[in-house]
């Protein structure tokens, strides 16, 4: 029986006519090996960023509904062009939008969640031996509005489709050869990782590694769907994300992530009494603002400062909501600091090795890099530093944990 393969091609993989032609050739090679193929595509190159920039020239704070209407068009262009490229090569293919294949989402615009996928239409076309091409990053809400799935949402489209269709494999094609121990553009000694666990990939993705979307990895973990992240420009094997790796002894640190797109908000002179923190973060949550790190200073005279980080993309909304909260609870000023970055070390081996945090903090201290905020999980440690120190911090920690020697 033929295998069902779901492939996702990122924006760099379909950035121009030549690259779309290259993708078509790779898809056809799978079809010739008797595979049934579903392809999910991103928008060409920097199309999404260009559309957002265009929107903000019209209106600095565009309606999220209209933004979804606009930015969902990029993937539709890619899917139609890829179908045309396959037709030219004699391969039967059909392109669909997310709504046409029944990707049903909730009603939140710009970062909707998938509720279900109605696979009937895809299965009908696969039975006809067609390559099915789906515009990634998008769906249709329960109230019949076009929605998008957030940054990297095409990853989520592909993995959700692979799970719903019970595919044999899901391949994520990008412009890098896999997951690296650190950003190779910053750390020349960074090494490609052959195998990584879902948990490690979740931590790395949530802390700045942009090769995979966090929510996509969560879905893959839930359904135990291995993911092969690889380059669309070579035939080399990439990185396999899976439940368990092939190592008997896990390395202490598997990789280091850098986040540059966060900002810190501080609400000053917050009354220090039970329930105040709950009010602040409940209010932010009701506006669909995701908070990352949180630090509450020591209380003096029954007042304190509360600092937290959010994505820069929601900073305008987060500041507005924070000011409303501050006024309501009788707090002081709301301060914003966009000149920060977050460096995170990640590895399941950290569970078994004491002293990892001490090594991390000492290495940064020796190079006079000040840590402003710290958060930890069972397999990660994150430090907020000045933005100007971010590359130095990444290199220091990569060397400290000898990730250049990873096999």
Short mmCIF file of C-alpha atoms in Angstrom, two decimals:
data_model
loop_
_atom_site.label_atom_id
_atom_site.label_comp_id
_atom_site.label_asym_id
_atom_site.label_seq_id
_atom_site.Cartn_x
_atom_site.Cartn_y
_atom_site.Cartn_z
CA UNK A 1 0.00 0.00 0.00
CA UNK A 2 1.27 3.50 -0.84
CA UNK A 3 2.41 5.83 1.91
CA UNK A 4 0.70 9.13 2.67
CA UNK A 5 3.27 11.92 2.94
CA UNK A 6 2.53 15.45 4.16
CA UNK A 7 5.13 18.03 3.22
CA UNK A 8 5.37 21.68 4.16
CA UNK A 9 7.47 24.16 2.21
CA UNK A 10 8.38 27.45 3.86
CA UNK A 11 8.51 30.89 2.29
CA UNK A 12 12.17 30.65 1.28
CA UNK A 13 11.46 27.34 -0.48
CA UNK A 14 8.82 28.95 -2.73
CA UNK A 15 10.33 32.45 -2.90
CA UNK A 16 10.48 32.64 -6.71
CA UNK A 17 9.61 30.76 -9.91
CA UNK A 18 12.84 28.73 -9.89
CA UNK A 19 12.31 27.57 -6.32
CA UNK A 20 8.67 26.67 -6.95
CA UNK A 21 9.90 24.59 -9.90
CA UNK A 22 12.42 22.91 -7.58
CA UNK A 23 9.62 22.07 -5.11
CA UNK A 24 7.54 20.63 -7.96
CA UNK A 25 10.43 18.33 -8.93
CA UNK A 26 10.81 17.11 -5.34
CA UNK A 27 7.06 16.45 -5.03
CA UNK A 28 7.04 14.50 -8.29
CA UNK A 29 9.92 12.33 -7.05
CA UNK A 30 7.69 11.25 -4.17
CA UNK A 31 4.72 10.61 -6.48
CA UNK A 32 6.93 8.44 -8.72
CA UNK A 33 7.76 6.32 -5.66
CA UNK A 34 4.04 5.55 -5.34
CA UNK A 35 3.38 7.96 -2.48
CA UNK A 36 0.18 9.95 -2.00
CA UNK A 37 1.26 13.52 -1.31
CA UNK A 38 -0.34 16.47 0.49
CA UNK A 39 1.68 19.68 0.27
CA UNK A 40 1.26 22.71 2.53
CA UNK A 41 2.87 25.96 1.37
CA UNK A 42 3.76 29.26 2.97
CA UNK A 43 3.63 32.63 1.23
CA UNK A 44 6.46 33.40 -1.19
CA UNK A 45 9.58 34.82 0.47
CA UNK A 46 8.79 37.87 2.60
CA UNK A 47 5.26 38.32 1.22
CA UNK A 48 3.56 38.20 4.63
CA UNK A 49 5.90 40.82 6.12
CA UNK A 50 5.40 43.01 3.05
CA UNK A 51 1.61 42.74 3.35
CA UNK A 52 1.74 43.64 7.05
CA UNK A 53 4.00 46.60 6.26
CA UNK A 54 1.58 47.72 3.55
CA UNK A 55 -1.35 47.45 5.96
CA UNK A 56 0.44 49.57 8.55
CA UNK A 57 1.17 52.27 5.98
CA UNK A 58 -2.59 52.50 5.50
CA UNK A 59 -3.41 52.18 9.21
CA UNK A 60 -0.77 51.74 11.97
CA UNK A 61 -3.24 49.64 13.97
CA UNK A 62 -5.29 47.70 11.43
CA UNK A 63 -8.36 45.67 12.35
CA UNK A 64 -7.29 42.08 13.03
CA UNK A 65 -10.15 40.78 10.90
CA UNK A 66 -9.03 42.82 7.88
CA UNK A 67 -5.40 41.88 8.54
CA UNK A 68 -6.36 38.20 8.28
CA UNK A 69 -8.23 38.91 5.05
CA UNK A 70 -5.06 40.48 3.68
CA UNK A 71 -2.25 38.21 4.86
CA UNK A 72 -4.06 34.95 4.09
CA UNK A 73 -3.75 35.77 0.36
CA UNK A 74 0.02 35.08 0.27
CA UNK A 75 -0.35 31.33 0.76
CA UNK A 76 -3.15 31.17 -1.78
CA UNK A 77 -0.78 32.58 -4.41
CA UNK A 78 1.92 30.00 -3.59
CA UNK A 79 -0.49 27.05 -3.69
CA UNK A 80 -1.94 28.02 -7.08
CA UNK A 81 1.51 28.59 -8.61
CA UNK A 82 2.80 25.23 -7.34
CA UNK A 83 -0.26 23.49 -8.82
CA UNK A 84 0.50 25.17 -12.17
CA UNK A 85 4.15 24.05 -11.98
CA UNK A 86 3.06 20.45 -11.36
CA UNK A 87 0.53 20.59 -14.21
CA UNK A 88 3.27 21.74 -16.57
CA UNK A 89 5.32 18.68 -15.64
CA UNK A 90 2.39 16.34 -16.27
CA UNK A 91 1.51 15.77 -12.59
CA UNK A 92 -2.16 16.04 -11.63
CA UNK A 93 -2.60 18.46 -8.73
CA UNK A 94 -5.22 20.70 -7.16
CA UNK A 95 -4.82 23.67 -4.83
CA UNK A 96 -7.10 24.65 -1.95
CA UNK A 97 -7.39 27.38 0.65
CA UNK A 98 -7.59 26.38 4.30
CA UNK A 99 -11.32 26.99 4.35
CA UNK A 100 -11.89 24.84 1.23
CA UNK A 101 -10.37 21.78 2.91
CA UNK A 102 -12.29 22.35 6.14
CA UNK A 103 -9.69 23.67 8.58
CA UNK A 104 -12.12 24.96 11.20
CA UNK A 105 -10.79 27.38 13.83
CA UNK A 106 -12.00 29.39 16.78
CA UNK A 107 -12.90 33.07 16.30
CA UNK A 108 -9.60 34.72 17.33
CA UNK A 109 -8.02 36.63 14.47
CA UNK A 110 -4.25 36.56 13.70
CA UNK A 111 -3.60 33.58 16.02
CA UNK A 112 -6.62 31.30 15.77
CA UNK A 113 -6.62 27.74 17.13
CA UNK A 114 -7.66 24.78 15.00
CA UNK A 115 -10.77 23.07 16.36
CA UNK A 116 -11.15 20.33 13.74
CA UNK A 117 -10.32 19.38 10.17
CA UNK A 118 -12.89 17.94 7.81
CA UNK A 119 -10.73 15.69 5.62
CA UNK A 120 -13.39 14.44 3.18
CA UNK A 121 -12.43 16.73 0.29
CA UNK A 122 -8.70 15.98 0.57
CA UNK A 123 -9.33 12.22 0.69
CA UNK A 124 -11.55 12.40 -2.40
CA UNK A 125 -8.79 14.12 -4.39
CA UNK A 126 -6.11 11.72 -3.11
CA UNK A 127 -8.21 8.80 -4.35
CA UNK A 128 -7.99 10.37 -7.81
CA UNK A 129 -4.17 10.22 -7.40
CA UNK A 130 -3.87 13.99 -7.33
CA UNK A 131 -1.29 15.91 -5.35
CA UNK A 132 -3.31 18.04 -2.93
CA UNK A 133 -1.83 21.48 -2.23
CA UNK A 134 -3.15 23.42 0.77
CA UNK A 135 -2.53 27.08 1.53
CA UNK A 136 -0.97 27.03 4.99
CA UNK A 137 -1.37 29.45 7.92
CA UNK A 138 -5.14 29.80 7.55
CA UNK A 139 -8.59 28.39 8.18
CA UNK A 140 -12.18 29.43 8.58
CA UNK A 141 -13.75 30.21 11.94
CA UNK A 142 -16.94 28.80 13.38
CA UNK A 143 -18.64 32.05 12.37
CA UNK A 144 -17.41 31.76 8.77
CA UNK A 145 -14.60 34.32 8.93
CA UNK A 146 -11.13 33.84 7.42
CA UNK A 147 -8.58 33.40 10.20
CA UNK A 148 -4.81 32.94 10.37
CA UNK A 149 -2.87 30.73 12.78
CA UNK A 150 -0.07 33.02 13.92
CA UNK A 151 3.59 33.23 12.94
CA UNK A 152 4.82 29.91 11.56
CA UNK A 153 1.21 28.79 11.18
CA UNK A 154 1.95 26.77 8.03
CA UNK A 155 3.86 24.32 10.26
CA UNK A 156 0.69 23.91 12.29
CA UNK A 157 -1.41 23.46 9.15
CA UNK A 158 0.89 20.67 7.93
CA UNK A 159 1.15 18.80 11.22
CA UNK A 160 -2.57 19.11 11.98
CA UNK A 161 -3.38 17.77 8.49
CA UNK A 162 -0.86 14.93 8.91
CA UNK A 163 -2.50 13.94 12.20
CA UNK A 164 -6.05 14.24 10.85
CA UNK A 165 -5.17 12.21 7.74
CA UNK A 166 -3.10 9.70 9.74
CA UNK A 167 -0.13 10.31 7.45
CA UNK A 168 2.92 8.06 7.54
CA UNK A 169 5.34 10.98 7.73
CA UNK A 170 5.40 14.77 7.97
CA UNK A 171 8.33 16.64 6.44
CA UNK A 172 8.98 20.32 7.12
CA UNK A 173 11.12 21.89 4.40
CA UNK A 174 12.94 25.12 5.10
CA UNK A 175 16.11 26.99 4.08
CA UNK A 176 18.31 25.35 6.75
CA UNK A 177 19.40 21.73 7.00
CA UNK A 178 17.73 21.10 10.35
CA UNK A 179 17.77 22.22 13.98
CA UNK A 180 21.11 23.59 15.19
CA UNK A 181 22.66 23.88 18.65
CA UNK A 182 22.42 27.68 18.18
CA UNK A 183 21.75 30.11 15.37
CA UNK A 184 24.60 29.29 12.92
CA UNK A 185 24.46 32.86 11.58
CA UNK A 186 25.68 34.04 15.00
CA UNK A 187 27.64 31.05 16.31
CA UNK A 188 29.92 29.65 13.59
CA UNK A 189 30.61 26.52 15.67
CA UNK A 190 26.91 25.56 15.88
CA UNK A 191 26.21 21.93 14.94
CA UNK A 192 23.19 20.34 13.33
CA UNK A 193 21.26 18.08 15.71
CA UNK A 194 20.26 14.71 14.20
CA UNK A 195 17.56 13.82 16.75
CA UNK A 196 15.72 15.91 19.33
CA UNK A 197 12.78 15.19 21.63
CA UNK A 198 9.40 16.88 21.37
CA UNK A 199 9.93 18.45 24.81
CA UNK A 200 13.31 19.94 23.87
CA UNK A 201 11.95 21.25 20.58
CA UNK A 202 8.97 22.79 22.38
CA UNK A 203 11.31 24.64 24.73
CA UNK A 204 13.59 25.81 21.91
CA UNK A 205 10.67 26.92 19.72
CA UNK A 206 8.96 28.80 22.55
CA UNK A 207 12.24 30.52 23.36
CA UNK A 208 13.11 31.84 19.94
CA UNK A 209 14.21 29.09 17.55
CA UNK A 210 12.08 29.99 14.54
CA UNK A 211 12.54 26.80 12.51
CA UNK A 212 9.36 25.32 14.02
CA UNK A 213 6.18 26.85 15.45
CA UNK A 214 5.58 25.94 19.11
CA UNK A 215 1.92 25.03 18.64
CA UNK A 216 2.81 22.76 15.73
CA UNK A 217 5.25 20.80 17.92
CA UNK A 218 2.61 20.53 20.66
CA UNK A 219 0.18 18.90 18.20
CA UNK A 220 2.88 16.52 16.92
CA UNK A 221 3.72 15.53 20.51
CA UNK A 222 0.05 14.94 21.34
CA UNK A 223 -0.35 12.55 18.41
CA UNK A 224 3.24 11.20 18.61
CA UNK A 225 3.89 12.21 14.99
CA UNK A 226 7.63 12.29 14.16
CA UNK A 227 8.66 15.36 12.17
CA UNK A 228 11.59 15.53 9.76
CA UNK A 229 12.91 19.09 9.47
CA UNK A 230 15.15 19.41 6.40
CA UNK A 231 16.34 21.74 3.65
CA UNK A 232 14.47 22.00 0.36
CA UNK A 233 17.77 22.81 -1.36
CA UNK A 234 19.68 19.59 -0.63
CA UNK A 235 19.04 15.85 -0.37
CA UNK A 236 20.69 15.64 3.06
CA UNK A 237 18.92 14.22 6.10
CA UNK A 238 17.81 16.88 8.55
CA UNK A 239 16.67 16.75 12.18
CA UNK A 240 14.05 14.26 13.36
CA UNK A 241 11.81 15.50 16.18
CA UNK A 242 10.42 12.53 18.08
CA UNK A 243 9.26 11.19 21.43
CA UNK A 244 12.61 9.66 22.37
CA UNK A 245 16.06 10.13 20.87
CA UNK A 246 18.53 7.39 20.13
CA UNK A 247 20.95 8.45 22.88
CA UNK A 248 21.39 6.30 25.99
CA UNK A 249 22.80 9.27 27.94
CA UNK A 250 21.25 12.59 26.97
CA UNK A 251 23.56 15.63 26.67
CA UNK A 252 23.12 18.15 29.49
CA UNK A 253 22.23 20.93 27.04
CA UNK A 254 20.91 20.16 23.56
CA UNK A 255 20.63 23.69 22.21
CA UNK A 256 20.50 27.41 22.93
CA UNK A 257 17.78 29.78 21.75
CA UNK A 258 17.78 33.54 21.31
CA UNK A 259 14.64 35.69 21.38
CA UNK A 260 14.84 39.28 20.19
CA UNK A 261 11.15 40.03 19.61
CA UNK A 262 10.06 40.51 23.23
CA UNK A 263 9.59 43.62 25.33
CA UNK A 264 9.40 44.11 29.10
CA UNK A 265 6.50 45.90 30.75
CA UNK A 266 6.73 47.03 34.37
CA UNK A 267 3.73 48.13 36.41
CA UNK A 268 5.15 50.25 39.25
CA UNK A 269 3.86 50.68 42.80
CA UNK A 270 1.40 47.80 42.69
CA UNK A 271 -0.53 47.35 45.97
CA UNK A 272 0.88 44.22 47.62
CA UNK A 273 -2.22 42.30 48.65
CA UNK A 274 -3.75 38.91 47.75
CA UNK A 275 -5.42 38.66 44.34
CA UNK A 276 -3.77 41.66 42.66
CA UNK A 277 -1.45 39.57 40.43
CA UNK A 278 -4.43 37.42 39.46
CA UNK A 279 -6.37 40.53 38.39
CA UNK A 280 -3.48 41.80 36.27
CA UNK A 281 -2.80 38.58 34.37
CA UNK A 282 -6.46 37.59 34.06
CA UNK A 283 -7.14 40.91 32.36
CA UNK A 284 -4.21 40.40 29.97
CA UNK A 285 -5.42 36.87 29.20
CA UNK A 286 -8.94 38.06 28.36
CA UNK A 287 -7.35 40.28 25.68
CA UNK A 288 -5.51 37.21 24.31
CA UNK A 289 -2.10 38.60 25.36
CA UNK A 290 0.38 35.83 26.10
CA UNK A 291 2.81 36.62 28.93
CA UNK A 292 6.19 34.91 29.06
CA UNK A 293 8.46 35.76 32.02
CA UNK A 294 7.18 37.37 35.23
CA UNK A 295 9.16 38.95 38.08
CA UNK A 296 7.69 40.56 41.21
CA UNK A 297 10.06 42.68 43.27
CA UNK A 298 10.33 42.51 47.05
CA UNK A 299 7.53 44.44 48.72
CA UNK A 300 8.37 47.65 50.55
CA UNK A 301 5.70 49.63 52.40
CA UNK A 302 3.07 47.23 50.97
CA UNK A 303 3.79 48.17 47.36
CA UNK A 304 5.80 46.33 44.72
CA UNK A 305 6.74 46.41 41.03
CA UNK A 306 5.64 43.65 38.68
CA UNK A 307 7.55 43.11 35.42
CA UNK A 308 6.64 40.72 32.61
CA UNK A 309 7.59 40.12 28.99
CA UNK A 310 5.32 39.93 25.94
CA UNK A 311 5.89 39.63 22.20
CA UNK A 312 6.66 42.95 20.51
CA UNK A 313 3.82 42.31 18.09
CA UNK A 314 1.28 42.88 20.88
CA UNK A 315 3.17 45.55 22.80
CA UNK A 316 0.75 48.37 21.86
CA UNK A 317 -2.25 46.37 23.07
CA UNK A 318 -0.40 45.07 26.15
CA UNK A 319 0.61 48.57 27.26
CA UNK A 320 -2.90 49.90 26.76
CA UNK A 321 -4.40 47.06 28.83
CA UNK A 322 -1.68 47.42 31.50
CA UNK A 323 -2.44 51.11 31.91
CA UNK A 324 -6.13 50.33 32.31
CA UNK A 325 -5.31 47.72 34.98
CA UNK A 326 -2.86 50.03 36.78
CA UNK A 327 -5.49 52.73 37.04
CA UNK A 328 -8.12 50.29 38.28
CA UNK A 329 -5.95 48.77 41.05
CA UNK A 330 -4.37 52.07 42.11
CA UNK A 331 -0.86 51.29 40.84
CA UNK A 332 1.70 53.76 39.46
CA UNK A 333 3.37 54.22 36.07
CA UNK A 334 3.60 51.60 33.35
CA UNK A 335 7.14 51.39 31.91
CA UNK A 336 8.14 49.76 28.64
CA UNK A 337 11.59 48.43 27.72
CA UNK A 338 12.07 47.11 24.20
CA UNK A 339 15.87 46.97 24.45
CA UNK A 340 16.03 43.41 25.81
CA UNK A 341 16.75 39.90 24.52
CA UNK A 342 16.31 36.45 26.01
CA UNK A 343 18.89 33.65 25.91
CA UNK A 344 17.77 30.14 26.87
CA UNK A 345 19.61 26.85 27.33
CA UNK A 346 17.55 23.68 26.77
CA UNK A 347 18.17 19.97 27.35
CA UNK A 348 16.38 16.99 28.90
CA UNK A 349 19.73 16.02 30.44
CA UNK A 350 19.39 18.98 32.81
CA UNK A 351 17.00 16.86 34.88
CA UNK A 352 19.87 14.60 35.94
CA UNK A 353 22.76 17.03 36.31
CA UNK A 354 23.00 19.47 39.27
CA UNK A 355 24.75 22.80 38.94
CA UNK A 356 23.63 23.67 35.40
CA UNK A 357 22.12 26.99 36.50
CA UNK A 358 25.27 27.89 38.41
CA UNK A 359 27.41 27.21 35.32
CA UNK A 360 25.08 29.31 33.19
CA UNK A 361 25.06 32.31 35.52
CA UNK A 362 28.80 32.10 36.24
CA UNK A 363 29.71 31.98 32.55
CA UNK A 364 27.67 35.12 31.87
CA UNK A 365 29.02 36.88 34.97
CA UNK A 366 32.64 36.22 33.94
CA UNK A 367 31.96 38.07 30.70
CA UNK A 368 30.23 40.90 32.62
CA UNK A 369 26.81 40.17 31.11
CA UNK A 370 24.11 41.28 33.54
CA UNK A 371 20.98 39.12 33.95
CA UNK A 372 17.78 41.13 34.44
CA UNK A 373 15.17 38.35 34.64
CA UNK A 374 15.38 34.58 35.07
CA UNK A 375 12.88 31.80 34.46
CA UNK A 376 13.36 28.05 34.62
CA UNK A 377 11.58 24.83 33.76
CA UNK A 378 12.63 21.23 34.30
CA UNK A 379 14.64 21.27 31.06
CA UNK A 380 15.43 24.95 30.42
CA UNK A 381 16.90 28.12 31.91
CA UNK A 382 16.14 31.54 30.36
CA UNK A 383 17.91 34.83 31.06
CA UNK A 384 16.87 38.31 29.95
CA UNK A 385 19.88 40.47 29.05
CA UNK A 386 20.45 43.81 27.33
CA UNK A 387 19.82 43.52 23.60
CA UNK A 388 23.37 44.67 22.82
CA UNK A 389 24.75 41.70 24.80
CA UNK A 390 22.60 39.03 23.13
CA UNK A 391 25.12 37.62 20.61
CA UNK A 392 27.91 37.65 23.16
CA UNK A 393 25.70 35.78 25.64
CA UNK A 394 24.76 33.18 23.01
CA UNK A 395 28.40 32.51 22.14
CA UNK A 396 29.47 32.37 25.80
CA UNK A 397 26.86 29.75 26.71
CA UNK A 398 27.46 27.71 23.55
CA UNK A 399 31.14 27.46 24.50
CA UNK A 400 30.45 26.85 28.20
CA UNK A 401 28.35 23.75 27.48
CA UNK A 402 30.66 22.57 24.66
CA UNK A 403 27.90 22.35 22.10
CA UNK A 404 30.48 22.62 19.34
CA UNK A 405 31.49 19.06 20.31
CA UNK A 406 28.00 17.56 20.15
CA UNK A 407 27.67 14.45 17.94
#
